[in-house]
Short mmCIF file of C-alpha atoms in Angstrom, two decimals:
data_model
loop_
_atom_site.label_atom_id
_atom_site.label_comp_id
_atom_site.label_asym_id
_atom_site.label_seq_id
_atom_site.Cartn_x
_atom_site.Cartn_y
_atom_site.Cartn_z
CA UNK A 410 10.13 17.80 30.90
CA UNK A 411 12.27 14.24 30.20
CA UNK A 412 10.16 11.59 30.12
CA UNK A 413 12.09 8.35 31.61
CA UNK A 414 9.38 5.76 30.42
CA UNK A 415 7.90 6.52 26.33
CA UNK A 416 6.03 4.00 26.22
CA UNK A 417 4.20 3.93 29.20
CA UNK A 418 3.49 7.64 28.00
CA UNK A 419 1.91 6.69 24.68
CA UNK A 420 0.03 3.97 26.25
CA UNK A 421 -1.28 6.73 28.55
CA UNK A 422 -2.33 9.01 26.12
CA UNK A 423 -4.18 6.46 24.04
CA UNK A 424 -5.48 4.80 27.62
CA UNK A 425 -6.57 8.60 28.09
CA UNK A 426 -7.94 9.88 24.31
CA UNK A 427 -9.95 6.44 24.02
CA UNK A 428 -11.49 6.91 27.05
CA UNK A 429 -12.60 10.88 26.92
CA UNK A 430 -13.87 9.60 22.98
CA UNK A 431 -11.45 12.10 20.85
CA UNK A 432 -10.67 10.89 17.32
CA UNK A 433 -6.87 11.29 16.94
CA UNK A 434 -3.80 11.17 20.08
CA UNK A 435 -0.91 12.88 18.93
CA UNK A 436 2.48 11.42 20.76
CA UNK A 437 6.04 11.46 20.11
CA UNK A 438 7.69 9.16 17.31
CA UNK A 439 10.20 6.67 17.78
CA UNK A 440 10.89 3.48 15.63
CA UNK A 441 9.49 1.29 18.83
CA UNK A 442 6.30 3.63 19.25
CA UNK A 443 6.24 2.88 15.51
CA UNK A 444 6.15 -0.40 15.74
CA UNK A 445 4.18 -0.69 18.74
CA UNK A 446 1.14 1.42 16.88
CA UNK A 447 1.74 -0.85 13.34
CA UNK A 448 0.49 -4.06 15.63
CA UNK A 449 -2.32 -1.70 17.35
CA UNK A 450 -3.80 -1.51 13.55
CA UNK A 451 -2.51 -4.93 12.57
CA UNK A 452 -4.60 -6.47 15.35
CA UNK A 453 -7.63 -3.87 14.19
CA UNK A 454 -7.54 -1.60 17.66
CA UNK A 455 -6.80 1.19 15.76
CA UNK A 456 -7.82 2.88 12.81
CA UNK A 457 -4.03 3.92 11.46
CA UNK A 458 -1.47 6.16 11.98
CA UNK A 459 0.05 8.78 10.15
CA UNK A 460 4.46 10.16 10.95
CA UNK A 461 4.53 14.04 10.60
CA UNK A 462 8.07 15.42 9.95
CA UNK A 463 7.99 18.21 12.54
CA UNK A 464 11.42 19.00 12.25
CA UNK A 465 12.44 17.56 15.11
CA UNK A 466 11.60 13.85 16.44
CA UNK A 467 8.25 13.84 14.52
CA UNK A 468 4.77 13.32 15.60
CA UNK A 469 2.79 9.64 15.70
CA UNK A 470 -1.06 10.99 14.87
CA UNK A 471 -2.75 7.71 16.07
CA UNK A 472 -6.63 7.46 14.31
CA UNK A 473 -8.72 5.98 17.43
CA UNK A 474 -11.29 4.02 16.45
CA UNK A 475 -14.79 2.78 17.94
CA UNK A 476 -17.55 0.48 18.24
CA UNK A 477 -21.73 1.85 17.59
CA UNK A 478 -22.51 4.49 19.82
CA UNK A 479 -18.62 5.08 20.80
CA UNK A 480 -18.34 2.40 22.20
CA UNK A 481 -14.20 1.58 23.19
CA UNK A 482 -13.00 -1.07 21.42
CA UNK A 483 -9.48 -0.88 23.73
CA UNK A 484 -10.87 -1.89 27.24
CA UNK A 485 -8.09 -2.85 28.65
CA UNK A 486 -3.65 -1.21 28.29
CA UNK A 487 -1.30 -2.13 30.48
CA UNK A 488 2.53 -1.90 30.67
CA UNK A 489 4.18 -5.06 31.76
CA UNK A 490 7.96 -4.17 31.97
CA UNK A 491 9.02 -1.14 33.76
CA UNK A 492 12.69 0.55 33.54
CA UNK A 493 12.86 -0.78 36.98
CA UNK A 494 11.25 -3.98 36.92
CA UNK A 495 12.17 -5.39 33.01
CA UNK A 496 10.18 -8.47 31.85
CA UNK A 497 11.57 -11.12 29.80
CA UNK A 498 9.87 -14.25 28.76
CA UNK A 499 10.97 -17.60 26.37
CA UNK A 500 8.55 -18.59 23.67
CA UNK A 501 7.61 -20.80 26.31
CA UNK A 502 6.76 -19.39 28.98
CA UNK A 503 4.65 -16.43 27.37
CA UNK A 504 1.07 -14.99 28.28
CA UNK A 505 -1.75 -14.96 27.15
CA UNK A 506 -3.59 -11.77 27.72
CA UNK A 507 -7.15 -12.22 28.35
CA UNK A 508 -6.89 -16.39 27.61
CA UNK A 509 -6.13 -15.07 23.97
CA UNK A 510 -8.58 -12.52 24.10
CA UNK A 511 -5.92 -9.90 24.23
CA UNK A 512 -2.61 -9.16 22.67
CA UNK A 513 0.50 -9.18 24.46
CA UNK A 514 2.86 -6.74 22.55
CA UNK A 515 7.00 -8.37 22.65
CA UNK A 516 10.01 -6.51 21.84
CA UNK A 517 12.35 -9.38 20.86
CA UNK A 518 15.81 -10.21 18.54
CA UNK A 519 13.60 -10.22 15.56
CA UNK A 520 11.91 -7.22 16.48
CA UNK A 521 8.50 -5.65 17.96
CA UNK A 522 5.62 -8.44 17.57
CA UNK A 523 2.68 -10.09 19.14
CA UNK A 524 2.67 -13.12 21.54
CA UNK A 525 1.52 -14.96 18.81
CA UNK A 526 3.88 -14.51 16.64
CA UNK A 527 6.16 -14.46 18.65
CA UNK A 528 5.31 -18.40 19.91
CA UNK A 529 5.39 -18.86 15.76
CA UNK A 530 9.26 -17.63 15.85
CA UNK A 531 9.89 -19.68 18.16
CA UNK A 532 12.02 -16.65 20.65
CA UNK A 533 11.31 -15.03 23.09
CA UNK A 534 11.78 -11.40 24.51
CA UNK A 535 10.68 -8.21 27.00
CA UNK A 536 7.36 -7.78 27.24
CA UNK A 537 5.94 -4.71 26.67
CA UNK A 538 2.52 -4.11 26.93
CA UNK A 539 -0.85 -5.85 27.32
CA UNK A 540 -3.84 -5.35 25.44
CA UNK A 541 -7.88 -5.91 25.49
#
């Protein structure tokens, strides 16, 4: 089966595994997904991830993080820019998620980064996802 929006597939897998309170989730690997996974680890939304070589494109095994009594750390996860409607923004117009409590993941000319890093480096780009 051909998936047209692989980033939306990744976010949906994470959202579903988080709702079902799974410990890990497996996602087909790509460089963009590895960069998004690294941002999720750096921001503290997931414990970690490892790339497993399966002889094809590889698999990202992400270890999810929960609070006390298995409360969800990721309460919201939304794809913003889609293949049918790309959303671009400048660093001045960069959206704040939940008034600064969440994170926007942005694909810029200097790589995939959070909205805070993009403002700091003064670059704009495509808004991939919101996480809170």
